[in-house]
PDB file of C-alpha atoms in Angstrom:
ATOM      1  CA  MET A 176      42.561 117.315  32.681  1.00  0.00           C
ATOM      2  CA  SER A 177      42.803 113.814  34.053  1.00  0.00           C
ATOM      3  CA  ASP A 178      41.723 113.244  37.660  1.00  0.00           C
ATOM      4  CA  GLN A 179      44.907 111.390  38.324  1.00  0.00           C
ATOM      5  CA  PRO A 180      47.032 112.981  40.904  1.00  0.00           C
ATOM      6  CA  VAL A 181      50.413 114.675  39.848  1.00  0.00           C
ATOM      7  CA  ILE A 182      53.853 114.554  41.205  1.00  0.00           C
ATOM      8  CA  LEU A 183      55.787 117.604  39.926  1.00  0.00           C
ATOM      9  CA  VAL A 184      59.648 117.186  39.353  1.00  0.00           C
ATOM     10  CA  PRO A 185      61.400 120.386  38.245  1.00  0.00           C
ATOM     11  CA  LEU A 186      64.600 119.677  36.338  1.00  0.00           C
ATOM     12  CA  ASP A 187      67.100 122.258  35.304  1.00  0.00           C
ATOM     13  CA  GLY A 188      69.320 120.375  33.062  1.00  0.00           C
ATOM     14  CA  MET A 189      71.968 119.605  35.498  1.00  0.00           C
ATOM     15  CA  ALA A 190      72.812 116.066  36.141  1.00  0.00           C
ATOM     16  CA  ASP A 191      72.807 116.669  39.748  1.00  0.00           C
ATOM     17  CA  ALA A 192      69.001 117.161  39.616  1.00  0.00           C
ATOM     18  CA  LEU A 193      68.198 113.690  38.202  1.00  0.00           C
ATOM     19  CA  PRO A 194      68.100 111.871  41.643  1.00  0.00           C
ATOM     20  CA  ALA A 195      64.805 113.793  42.274  1.00  0.00           C
ATOM     21  CA  LEU A 196      63.271 111.806  39.493  1.00  0.00           C
ATOM     22  CA  SER A 197      64.191 108.520  40.989  1.00  0.00           C
ATOM     23  CA  VAL A 198      62.429 109.506  44.202  1.00  0.00           C
ATOM     24  CA  ALA A 199      59.359 110.909  42.322  1.00  0.00           C
ATOM     25  CA  LYS A 200      58.869 107.656  40.368  1.00  0.00           C
ATOM     26  CA  VAL A 201      58.736 105.575  43.673  1.00  0.00           C
ATOM     27  CA  PHE A 202      56.254 108.019  44.932  1.00  0.00           C
ATOM     28  CA  SER A 203      54.193 107.701  41.792  1.00  0.00           C
ATOM     29  CA  GLY A 204      53.620 104.118  42.335  1.00  0.00           C
ATOM     30  CA  LEU A 205      52.740 104.523  45.985  1.00  0.00           C
ATOM     31  CA  GLU A 206      50.409 107.536  45.227  1.00  0.00           C
ATOM     32  CA  HIS A 207      49.117 106.194  42.002  1.00  0.00           C
ATOM     33  CA  ALA A 208      49.952 109.532  40.539  1.00  0.00           C
ATOM     34  CA  ALA A 209      51.452 110.706  37.218  1.00  0.00           C
ATOM     35  CA  VAL A 210      55.003 112.217  37.006  1.00  0.00           C
ATOM     36  CA  ARG A 211      55.229 115.600  35.374  1.00  0.00           C
ATOM     37  CA  ILE A 212      58.730 116.744  34.729  1.00  0.00           C
ATOM     38  CA  LEU A 213      58.951 120.614  34.398  1.00  0.00           C
ATOM     39  CA  HIS A 214      61.740 122.396  32.865  1.00  0.00           C
ATOM     40  CA  VAL A 215      61.980 126.238  33.138  1.00  0.00           C
ATOM     41  CA  ALA A 216      63.868 128.101  30.427  1.00  0.00           C
ATOM     42  CA  GLU A 217      64.002 131.577  28.851  1.00  0.00           C
ATOM     43  CA  GLN A 218      61.632 130.196  26.083  1.00  0.00           C
ATOM     44  CA  ALA A 219      59.405 127.236  26.287  1.00  0.00           C
ATOM     45  CA  SER A 220      60.233 124.505  23.854  1.00  0.00           C
ATOM     46  CA  ALA A 221      58.883 121.239  22.447  1.00  0.00           C
ATOM     47  CA  ALA A 222      59.392 118.275  24.847  1.00  0.00           C
ATOM     48  CA  ALA A 223      61.266 116.319  22.136  1.00  0.00           C
ATOM     49  CA  GLU A 224      63.835 119.051  22.084  1.00  0.00           C
ATOM     50  CA  ILE A 225      64.223 119.427  25.670  1.00  0.00           C
ATOM     51  CA  ALA A 226      64.593 115.798  26.872  1.00  0.00           C
ATOM     52  CA  PRO A 227      68.133 115.431  25.556  1.00  0.00           C
ATOM     53  CA  ARG A 228      69.235 118.624  27.106  1.00  0.00           C
ATOM     54  CA  LEU A 229      67.941 117.433  30.488  1.00  0.00           C
ATOM     55  CA  GLY A 230      69.949 114.171  30.224  1.00  0.00           C
ATOM     56  CA  LEU A 231      66.824 112.153  30.022  1.00  0.00           C
ATOM     57  CA  ALA A 232      66.748 108.707  28.281  1.00  0.00           C
ATOM     58  CA  ALA A 233      63.536 106.985  26.936  1.00  0.00           C
ATOM     59  CA  GLU A 234      63.704 104.839  30.259  1.00  0.00           C
ATOM     60  CA  ASP A 235      63.576 108.127  32.311  1.00  0.00           C
ATOM     61  CA  LEU A 236      60.475 109.317  30.485  1.00  0.00           C
ATOM     62  CA  ARG A 237      58.570 106.031  30.815  1.00  0.00           C
ATOM     63  CA  GLY A 238      55.555 106.689  32.953  1.00  0.00           C
ATOM     64  CA  ALA A 239      56.213 110.528  32.945  1.00  0.00           C
ATOM     65  CA  SER A 240      55.410 113.611  30.826  1.00  0.00           C
ATOM     66  CA  LEU A 241      57.655 116.467  30.199  1.00  0.00           C
ATOM     67  CA  GLU A 242      56.553 120.066  30.056  1.00  0.00           C
ATOM     68  CA  THR A 243      58.647 123.330  29.646  1.00  0.00           C
ATOM     69  CA  ARG A 244      57.712 126.910  30.724  1.00  0.00           C
ATOM     70  CA  SER A 245      59.353 130.157  30.626  1.00  0.00           C
ATOM     71  CA  GLY A 246      59.897 132.653  33.344  1.00  0.00           C
ATOM     72  CA  GLU A 247      61.543 132.770  36.739  1.00  0.00           C
ATOM     73  CA  PRO A 248      62.125 129.244  37.930  1.00  0.00           C
ATOM     74  CA  ALA A 249      60.548 129.192  41.394  1.00  0.00           C
ATOM     75  CA  ALA A 250      57.508 131.334  40.234  1.00  0.00           C
ATOM     76  CA  ALA A 251      57.090 128.864  37.194  1.00  0.00           C
ATOM     77  CA  ILE A 252      57.281 125.788  39.488  1.00  0.00           C
ATOM     78  CA  LEU A 253      54.760 127.166  41.825  1.00  0.00           C
ATOM     79  CA  ALA A 254      52.481 128.145  39.021  1.00  0.00           C
ATOM     80  CA  ALA A 255      52.728 124.585  37.440  1.00  0.00           C
ATOM     81  CA  ALA A 256      52.056 123.099  40.874  1.00  0.00           C
ATOM     82  CA  GLY A 257      48.911 125.114  41.212  1.00  0.00           C
ATOM     83  CA  ASP A 258      47.665 124.431  37.640  1.00  0.00           C
ATOM     84  CA  LEU A 259      48.297 120.778  37.984  1.00  0.00           C
ATOM     85  CA  HIS A 260      46.910 120.559  41.633  1.00  0.00           C
ATOM     86  CA  ALA A 261      50.266 118.654  42.441  1.00  0.00           C
ATOM     87  CA  ARG A 262      50.077 116.333  45.207  1.00  0.00           C
ATOM     88  CA  LEU A 263      53.841 116.458  45.820  1.00  0.00           C
ATOM     89  CA  ILE A 264      56.835 118.553  44.422  1.00  0.00           C
ATOM     90  CA  VAL A 265      60.016 116.510  44.392  1.00  0.00           C
ATOM     91  CA  LEU A 266      63.240 118.607  43.828  1.00  0.00           C
ATOM     92  CA  CYS A 267      66.923 118.751  44.858  1.00  0.00           C
ATOM     93  CA  THR A 268      68.067 121.141  47.384  1.00  0.00           C
ATOM     94  CA  HIS A 269      70.551 122.630  44.934  1.00  0.00           C
ATOM     95  CA  THR A 270      72.204 121.789  41.560  1.00  0.00           C
ATOM     96  CA  ALA A 271      74.421 124.697  40.844  1.00  0.00           C
ATOM     97  CA  PRO A 272      78.051 123.662  39.997  1.00  0.00           C
ATOM     98  CA  GLY A 273      80.372 124.448  42.985  1.00  0.00           C
ATOM     99  CA  SER A 274      77.605 124.738  45.539  1.00  0.00           C
ATOM    100  CA  PRO A 275      78.932 123.803  48.916  1.00  0.00           C
ATOM    101  CA  ALA A 276      77.574 120.687  50.502  1.00  0.00           C
ATOM    102  CA  GLY A 277      74.482 121.055  52.466  1.00  0.00           C
ATOM    103  CA  LYS A 278      73.319 124.146  50.616  1.00  0.00           C
ATOM    104  CA  VAL A 279      69.630 124.853  50.104  1.00  0.00           C
ATOM    105  CA  GLY A 280      69.473 126.882  46.890  1.00  0.00           C
ATOM    106  CA  GLY A 281      67.284 129.848  46.256  1.00  0.00           C
ATOM    107  CA  THR A 282      64.834 128.009  43.865  1.00  0.00           C
ATOM    108  CA  ALA A 283      64.419 125.275  46.368  1.00  0.00           C
ATOM    109  CA  LEU A 284      63.931 127.516  49.283  1.00  0.00           C
ATOM    110  CA  SER A 285      61.351 129.649  47.280  1.00  0.00           C
ATOM    111  CA  VAL A 286      59.295 126.650  46.192  1.00  0.00           C
ATOM    112  CA  LEU A 287      59.422 125.390  49.802  1.00  0.00           C
ATOM    113  CA  ARG A 288      58.122 128.747  51.032  1.00  0.00           C
ATOM    114  CA  GLY A 289      55.344 129.150  48.419  1.00  0.00           C
ATOM    115  CA  ALA A 290      54.082 125.482  47.843  1.00  0.00           C
ATOM    116  CA  SER A 291      50.737 124.379  49.009  1.00  0.00           C
ATOM    117  CA  CYS A 292      51.507 120.729  48.912  1.00  0.00           C
ATOM    118  CA  PRO A 293      54.336 118.790  50.681  1.00  0.00           C
ATOM    119  CA  VAL A 294      57.762 119.316  49.337  1.00  0.00           C
ATOM    120  CA  ILE A 295      60.341 116.541  49.098  1.00  0.00           C
ATOM    121  CA  LEU A 296      63.888 117.873  49.145  1.00  0.00           C
ATOM    122  CA  VAL A 297      66.467 115.542  47.800  1.00  0.00           C
ATOM    123  CA  ASN A 298      70.318 115.670  48.515  1.00  0.00           C
ATOM    124  CA  PRO A 299      71.871 115.705  44.951  1.00  0.00           C
ATOM    125  CA  ALA A 300      74.996 114.270  46.287  1.00  0.00           C
ATOM    126  CA  GLN A 301      73.481 110.936  47.077  1.00  0.00           C
ATOM    127  CA  PRO A 302      73.168 108.045  44.636  1.00  0.00           C
ATOM    128  CA  LEU A 303      69.223 107.471  44.578  1.00  0.00           C
ATOM    129  CA  GLN A 304      69.010 105.537  41.253  1.00  0.00           C
ATOM    130  CA  ASP A 305      67.722 102.495  43.216  1.00  0.00           C
ATOM    131  CA  TRP A 306      65.989 104.306  45.935  1.00  0.00           C
ATOM    132  CA  ARG A 307      63.172 102.527  47.688  1.00  0.00           C
ATOM    133  CA  LEU A 308      61.027 103.446  50.720  1.00  0.00           C
ATOM    134  CA  ARG A 309      61.676 100.688  53.357  1.00  0.00           C
ATOM    135  CA  LYS A 310      62.040 102.824  56.499  1.00  0.00           C
ATOM    136  CA  VAL A 311      60.163 106.077  57.402  1.00  0.00           C
ATOM    137  CA  LEU A 312      61.457 108.213  60.301  1.00  0.00           C
ATOM    138  CA  LEU A 313      58.779 110.421  61.902  1.00  0.00           C
ATOM    139  CA  PRO A 314      60.083 112.651  64.490  1.00  0.00           C
ATOM    140  CA  HIS A 315      57.584 113.594  67.111  1.00  0.00           C
ATOM    141  CA  GLU A 316      57.766 116.178  69.999  1.00  0.00           C
ATOM    142  CA  GLY A 317      55.045 114.699  72.273  1.00  0.00           C
ATOM    143  CA  THR A 318      52.420 117.383  71.655  1.00  0.00           C
ATOM    144  CA  SER A 319      48.854 117.101  70.437  1.00  0.00           C
ATOM    145  CA  ALA A 320      47.560 119.538  67.800  1.00  0.00           C
ATOM    146  CA  ALA A 321      44.467 120.024  65.595  1.00  0.00           C
ATOM    147  CA  SER A 322      46.188 118.641  62.580  1.00  0.00           C
ATOM    148  CA  ASP A 323      46.988 115.274  60.854  1.00  0.00           C
ATOM    149  CA  ALA A 324      50.501 116.078  60.082  1.00  0.00           C
ATOM    150  CA  VAL A 325      51.495 112.762  61.415  1.00  0.00           C
ATOM    151  CA  LYS A 326      49.267 111.004  58.916  1.00  0.00           C
ATOM    152  CA  PRO A 327      51.673 111.129  55.878  1.00  0.00           C
ATOM    153  CA  GLY A 328      54.221 108.868  57.632  1.00  0.00           C
ATOM    154  CA  VAL A 329      51.641 106.362  58.567  1.00  0.00           C
ATOM    155  CA  GLU A 330      50.027 106.270  55.173  1.00  0.00           C
ATOM    156  CA  LEU A 331      53.302 105.982  53.355  1.00  0.00           C
ATOM    157  CA  ALA A 332      54.549 103.288  55.638  1.00  0.00           C
ATOM    158  CA  ARG A 333      51.406 101.402  54.988  1.00  0.00           C
ATOM    159  CA  ARG A 334      51.301 101.636  51.130  1.00  0.00           C
ATOM    160  CA  ALA A 335      55.062 100.986  50.894  1.00  0.00           C
ATOM    161  CA  ASP A 336      54.997  98.255  53.562  1.00  0.00           C
ATOM    162  CA  ALA A 337      57.819  99.947  55.131  1.00  0.00           C
ATOM    163  CA  ASP A 338      58.928 100.174  58.857  1.00  0.00           C
ATOM    164  CA  LEU A 339      57.710 103.319  60.694  1.00  0.00           C
ATOM    165  CA  LEU A 340      60.252 104.751  63.233  1.00  0.00           C
ATOM    166  CA  VAL A 341      58.600 107.190  65.558  1.00  0.00           C
ATOM    167  CA  LEU A 342      61.405 109.213  67.256  1.00  0.00           C
ATOM    168  CA  LEU A 343      60.623 111.354  70.333  1.00  0.00           C
ATOM    169  CA  VAL A 344      63.403 113.813  71.163  1.00  0.00           C
ATOM    170  CA  ALA A 345      62.568 115.317  74.519  1.00  0.00           C
ATOM    171  CA  ALA A 346      63.960 116.466  77.785  1.00  0.00           C
ATOM    172  CA  PRO A 347      62.252 116.307  81.278  1.00  0.00           C
ATOM    173  CA  GLY A 348      61.050 119.157  83.232  1.00  0.00           C
ATOM    174  CA  PRO A 349      60.487 122.729  81.784  1.00  0.00           C
ATOM    175  CA  ALA A 350      61.773 121.707  78.325  1.00  0.00           C
ATOM    176  CA  SER A 351      58.960 119.179  77.844  1.00  0.00           C
ATOM    177  CA  PRO A 352      55.831 120.132  76.022  1.00  0.00           C
ATOM    178  CA  GLN A 353      53.561 121.948  78.392  1.00  0.00           C
ATOM    179  CA  ALA A 354      50.424 122.540  76.078  1.00  0.00           C
ATOM    180  CA  ARG A 355      47.143 120.909  76.785  1.00  0.00           C
ATOM    181  CA  GLY A 356      47.057 117.272  75.435  1.00  0.00           C
ATOM    182  CA  SER A 357      50.983 117.085  75.509  1.00  0.00           C
ATOM    183  CA  LEU A 358      52.497 113.786  76.554  1.00  0.00           C
ATOM    184  CA  THR A 359      55.781 114.578  78.321  1.00  0.00           C
ATOM    185  CA  SER A 360      58.743 112.319  78.316  1.00  0.00           C
ATOM    186  CA  PRO A 361      59.578 110.027  81.183  1.00  0.00           C
ATOM    187  CA  PHE A 362      61.363 111.637  84.100  1.00  0.00           C
ATOM    188  CA  TYR A 363      64.111 109.089  84.203  1.00  0.00           C
ATOM    189  CA  LEU A 364      65.275 109.367  80.586  1.00  0.00           C
ATOM    190  CA  ASP A 365      68.683 107.636  81.412  1.00  0.00           C
ATOM    191  CA  GLN A 366      66.951 104.873  83.575  1.00  0.00           C
ATOM    192  CA  PRO A 367      64.282 103.496  81.196  1.00  0.00           C
ATOM    193  CA  GLN A 368      63.445 100.669  83.505  1.00  0.00           C
ATOM    194  CA  HIS A 369      61.513 103.167  85.871  1.00  0.00           C
ATOM    195  CA  GLU A 370      59.008 104.719  83.508  1.00  0.00           C
ATOM    196  CA  TRP A 371      59.684 104.004  79.935  1.00  0.00           C
ATOM    197  CA  PRO A 372      57.622 100.696  79.422  1.00  0.00           C
ATOM    198  CA  ALA A 373      54.382 102.367  80.835  1.00  0.00           C
ATOM    199  CA  TRP A 374      55.022 105.623  79.011  1.00  0.00           C
ATOM    200  CA  ALA A 375      55.685 103.924  75.621  1.00  0.00           C
ATOM    201  CA  VAL A 376      52.418 101.876  75.867  1.00  0.00           C
ATOM    202  CA  GLU A 377      50.390 105.126  76.620  1.00  0.00           C
ATOM    203  CA  PHE A 378      52.206 107.061  73.921  1.00  0.00           C
ATOM    204  CA  MET A 379      51.449 104.316  71.263  1.00  0.00           C
ATOM    205  CA  GLU A 380      47.886 104.012  72.408  1.00  0.00           C
ATOM    206  CA  ARG A 381      47.367 107.723  71.858  1.00  0.00           C
ATOM    207  CA  LEU A 382      48.858 107.552  68.407  1.00  0.00           C
ATOM    208  CA  ALA A 383      46.715 104.566  67.440  1.00  0.00           C
ATOM    209  CA  CYS A 384      43.599 106.509  68.331  1.00  0.00           C
ATOM    210  CA  ILE A 385      44.466 108.940  65.605  1.00  0.00           C
ATOM    211  CA  CYS A 386      46.134 106.552  63.074  1.00  0.00           C
ATOM    212  CA  PRO A 387      45.416 102.781  63.330  1.00  0.00           C
ATOM    213  CA  LEU A 388      48.836 101.029  63.625  1.00  0.00           C
ATOM    214  CA  SER A 389      47.999  97.481  64.076  1.00  0.00           C
ATOM    215  CA  ASP A 390      48.983  96.508  60.563  1.00  0.00           C
ATOM    216  CA  LEU A 391      52.262  98.343  60.559  1.00  0.00           C
ATOM    217  CA  ARG A 392      55.813  97.508  61.767  1.00  0.00           C
ATOM    218  CA  VAL A 393      56.178 100.397  64.262  1.00  0.00           C
ATOM    219  CA  ARG A 394      59.062 101.297  66.646  1.00  0.00           C
ATOM    220  CA  LEU A 395      59.136 103.975  69.144  1.00  0.00           C
ATOM    221  CA  LEU A 396      62.491 105.524  69.894  1.00  0.00           C
ATOM    222  CA  LEU A 397      63.380 107.917  72.699  1.00  0.00           C
ATOM    223  CA  ALA A 398      66.248 110.342  72.430  1.00  0.00           C
ATOM    224  CA  ARG A 399      67.589 113.255  74.538  1.00  0.00           C
ATOM    225  CA  GLY A 400      69.595 116.308  73.217  1.00  0.00           C
ATOM    226  CA  SER A 401      69.534 118.350  70.099  1.00  0.00           C
ATOM    227  CA  PRO A 402      66.518 117.468  67.864  1.00  0.00           C
ATOM    228  CA  ALA A 403      68.378 117.900  64.706  1.00  0.00           C
ATOM    229  CA  SER A 404      71.448 115.862  65.882  1.00  0.00           C
ATOM    230  CA  GLU A 405      69.328 113.109  67.220  1.00  0.00           C
ATOM    231  CA  ILE A 406      67.163 112.945  64.096  1.00  0.00           C
ATOM    232  CA  LEU A 407      70.348 112.761  61.946  1.00  0.00           C
ATOM    233  CA  ARG A 408      71.965 110.116  64.141  1.00  0.00           C
ATOM    234  CA  VAL A 409      68.913 107.863  64.108  1.00  0.00           C
ATOM    235  CA  ALA A 410      68.486 108.316  60.303  1.00  0.00           C
ATOM    236  CA  ARG A 411      72.014 107.387  59.735  1.00  0.00           C
ATOM    237  CA  GLU A 412      72.226 104.413  62.156  1.00  0.00           C
ATOM    238  CA  GLU A 413      68.845 102.897  60.994  1.00  0.00           C
ATOM    239  CA  SER A 414      69.462 103.646  57.180  1.00  0.00           C
ATOM    240  CA  VAL A 415      66.255 105.630  57.024  1.00  0.00           C
ATOM    241  CA  ASP A 416      64.935 106.195  53.478  1.00  0.00           C
ATOM    242  CA  LEU A 417      62.611 109.215  54.232  1.00  0.00           C
ATOM    243  CA  ILE A 418      62.410 111.737  57.101  1.00  0.00           C
ATOM    244  CA  ILE A 419      59.069 113.474  57.638  1.00  0.00           C
ATOM    245  CA  LEU A 420      59.188 116.974  59.179  1.00  0.00           C
ATOM    246  CA  THR A 421      56.528 119.679  59.619  1.00  0.00           C
ATOM    247  CA  TRP A 422      57.137 123.308  59.346  1.00  0.00           C
ATOM    248  CA  LYS A 423      55.348 126.436  60.288  1.00  0.00           C
ATOM    249  CA  GLY A 424      56.523 128.383  57.226  1.00  0.00           C
ATOM    250  CA  ILE A 425      59.174 130.690  58.769  1.00  0.00           C
ATOM    251  CA  TRP A 426      62.655 130.325  57.415  1.00  0.00           C
ATOM    252  CA  ALA A 427      64.556 133.187  59.263  1.00  0.00           C
ATOM    253  CA  PRO A 428      67.570 133.547  61.514  1.00  0.00           C
ATOM    254  CA  GLU A 429      67.288 131.429  64.638  1.00  0.00           C
ATOM    255  CA  ARG A 430      64.063 129.881  63.267  1.00  0.00           C
ATOM    256  CA  ALA A 431      63.398 126.504  61.797  1.00  0.00           C
ATOM    257  CA  GLU A 432      66.846 125.352  63.129  1.00  0.00           C
ATOM    258  CA  THR A 433      65.880 121.680  63.221  1.00  0.00           C
ATOM    259  CA  LEU A 434      64.405 121.696  59.624  1.00  0.00           C
ATOM    260  CA  LYS A 435      67.365 123.671  58.318  1.00  0.00           C
ATOM    261  CA  ALA A 436      69.945 121.214  59.849  1.00  0.00           C
ATOM    262  CA  VAL A 437      68.087 118.038  58.770  1.00  0.00           C
ATOM    263  CA  VAL A 438      67.549 119.278  55.291  1.00  0.00           C
ATOM    264  CA  ARG A 439      71.072 120.187  54.819  1.00  0.00           C
ATOM    265  CA  GLU A 440      72.822 117.172  56.291  1.00  0.00           C
ATOM    266  CA  ALA A 441      70.480 114.314  55.877  1.00  0.00           C
ATOM    267  CA  ALA A 442      71.691 111.587  53.367  1.00  0.00           C
ATOM    268  CA  CYS A 443      67.981 110.510  52.609  1.00  0.00           C
ATOM    269  CA  PRO A 444      65.092 112.638  51.126  1.00  0.00           C
ATOM    270  CA  ALA A 445      63.111 114.758  53.555  1.00  0.00           C
ATOM    271  CA  MET A 446      59.424 115.442  53.051  1.00  0.00           C
ATOM    272  CA  VAL A 447      58.387 118.792  54.516  1.00  0.00           C
ATOM    273  CA  VAL A 448      54.684 119.068  55.468  1.00  0.00           C
ATOM    274  CA  ARG A 449      53.519 122.662  56.011  1.00  0.00           C
ATOM    275  CA  VAL A 450      51.622 123.050  59.279  1.00  0.00           C
ATOM    276  CA  ARG A 451      49.021 125.827  58.747  1.00  0.00           C
ATOM    277  CA  ALA A 452      48.023 128.484  61.323  1.00  0.00           C
ATOM    278  CA  GLY A 453      45.363 127.026  63.612  1.00  0.00           C
ATOM    279  CA  GLY A 454      46.199 123.384  62.949  1.00  0.00           C
ATOM    280  CA  GLY A 455      46.030 121.076  59.898  1.00  0.00           C
ATOM    281  CA  SER A 456      48.586 120.508  57.253  1.00  0.00           C
ATOM    282  CA  ASN A 457      49.171 120.304  53.559  1.00  0.00           C
ATOM    283  CA  SER A 458      49.614 116.506  53.785  1.00  0.00           C
ATOM    284  CA  PRO A 459      48.898 114.696  50.546  1.00  0.00           C
ATOM    285  CA  ARG A 460      45.729 113.229  51.928  1.00  0.00           C
ATOM    286  CA  ASN A 461      44.802 115.521  54.657  1.00  0.00           C
ATOM    287  CA  SER A 462      41.462 114.711  56.131  1.00  0.00           C
ATOM    288  CA  GLY A 463      41.611 117.415  58.820  1.00  0.00           C
ATOM    289  CA  ALA A 464      41.210 115.114  61.814  1.00  0.00           C
ATOM    290  CA  ALA A 465      41.179 116.968  65.051  1.00  0.00           C
ATOM    291  CA  GLY A 466      43.403 116.193  67.952  1.00  0.00           C
ATOM    292  CA  ALA A 467      46.170 114.364  65.820  1.00  0.00           C
ATOM    293  CA  PRO A 468      49.702 114.363  67.223  1.00  0.00           C
ATOM    294  CA  ARG A 469      52.061 116.605  65.353  1.00  0.00           C
ATOM    295  CA  ALA A 470      54.859 115.241  63.368  1.00  0.00           C
ATOM    296  CA  ALA A 471      57.754 117.140  64.661  1.00  0.00           C
ATOM    297  CA  PRO A 472      59.631 119.149  65.545  1.00  0.00           C
ATOM    298  CA  ALA A 473      57.366 121.502  63.765  1.00  0.00           C
ATOM    299  CA  ALA A 474      60.137 124.049  63.151  1.00  0.00           C
ATOM    300  CA  GLN A 475      58.933 127.698  62.792  1.00  0.00           C
TER     301      GLN A 475
END
């Protein structure tokens, strides 16, 4: 097998799944990775037979390879990702005809739960044929954790020469992070002239200690309120191209509320980086640096 990293793109034959391929090809250039298109069917077939069924033209296949597997879709996708040591999985949240807007389908959810690499979820309703990575939104909750889940945003922004927007959605007092190493938000959130300038300098200095930022275009934004609502608002107002969120792996009632809302409602793709127990992440280039701020909110 080639040492070139692989980006896996599952396609089910529905036209709504094709936006994922456009996103994957951009990441292919940024990651210097090969694109592997995967189709799961009742019986595996030759690629030449499958391409027309998937609606793929010669241009779509340029720089990509096509593979078919049989079996249950999510299990086959996860098996392929493991076999190929995929760096990323890119797929649409749902493609079934008549699915309600904002739905996360069973296959996408099962892949998200089982993947050992980051998963990029794409809204199939959005026209992404000319998608480019120009603005990366990195929500942050102000805590310091033994992981480098913040690094994907910094590295992607650097490789894409994109703007990096660091968004802290916080509240003063008891709601602020209390763990050791946390950087709580300024007390006067509605009067930024009091504490905001000094606080912003301190926050960015801490971030720069973990991830060098001097060569990047970085903006720090402060918001107050519902994390999901503020993330979606900023993404919309700033025309963000990618949101990076971390996740503790629990998709249950009243858990991962921020992640669920952002994935369902965001117009742009969302990269979900799994935060492992005890710190660390499944970021594409995880180096296991200790004490890195956590890209957030790290929804459970």
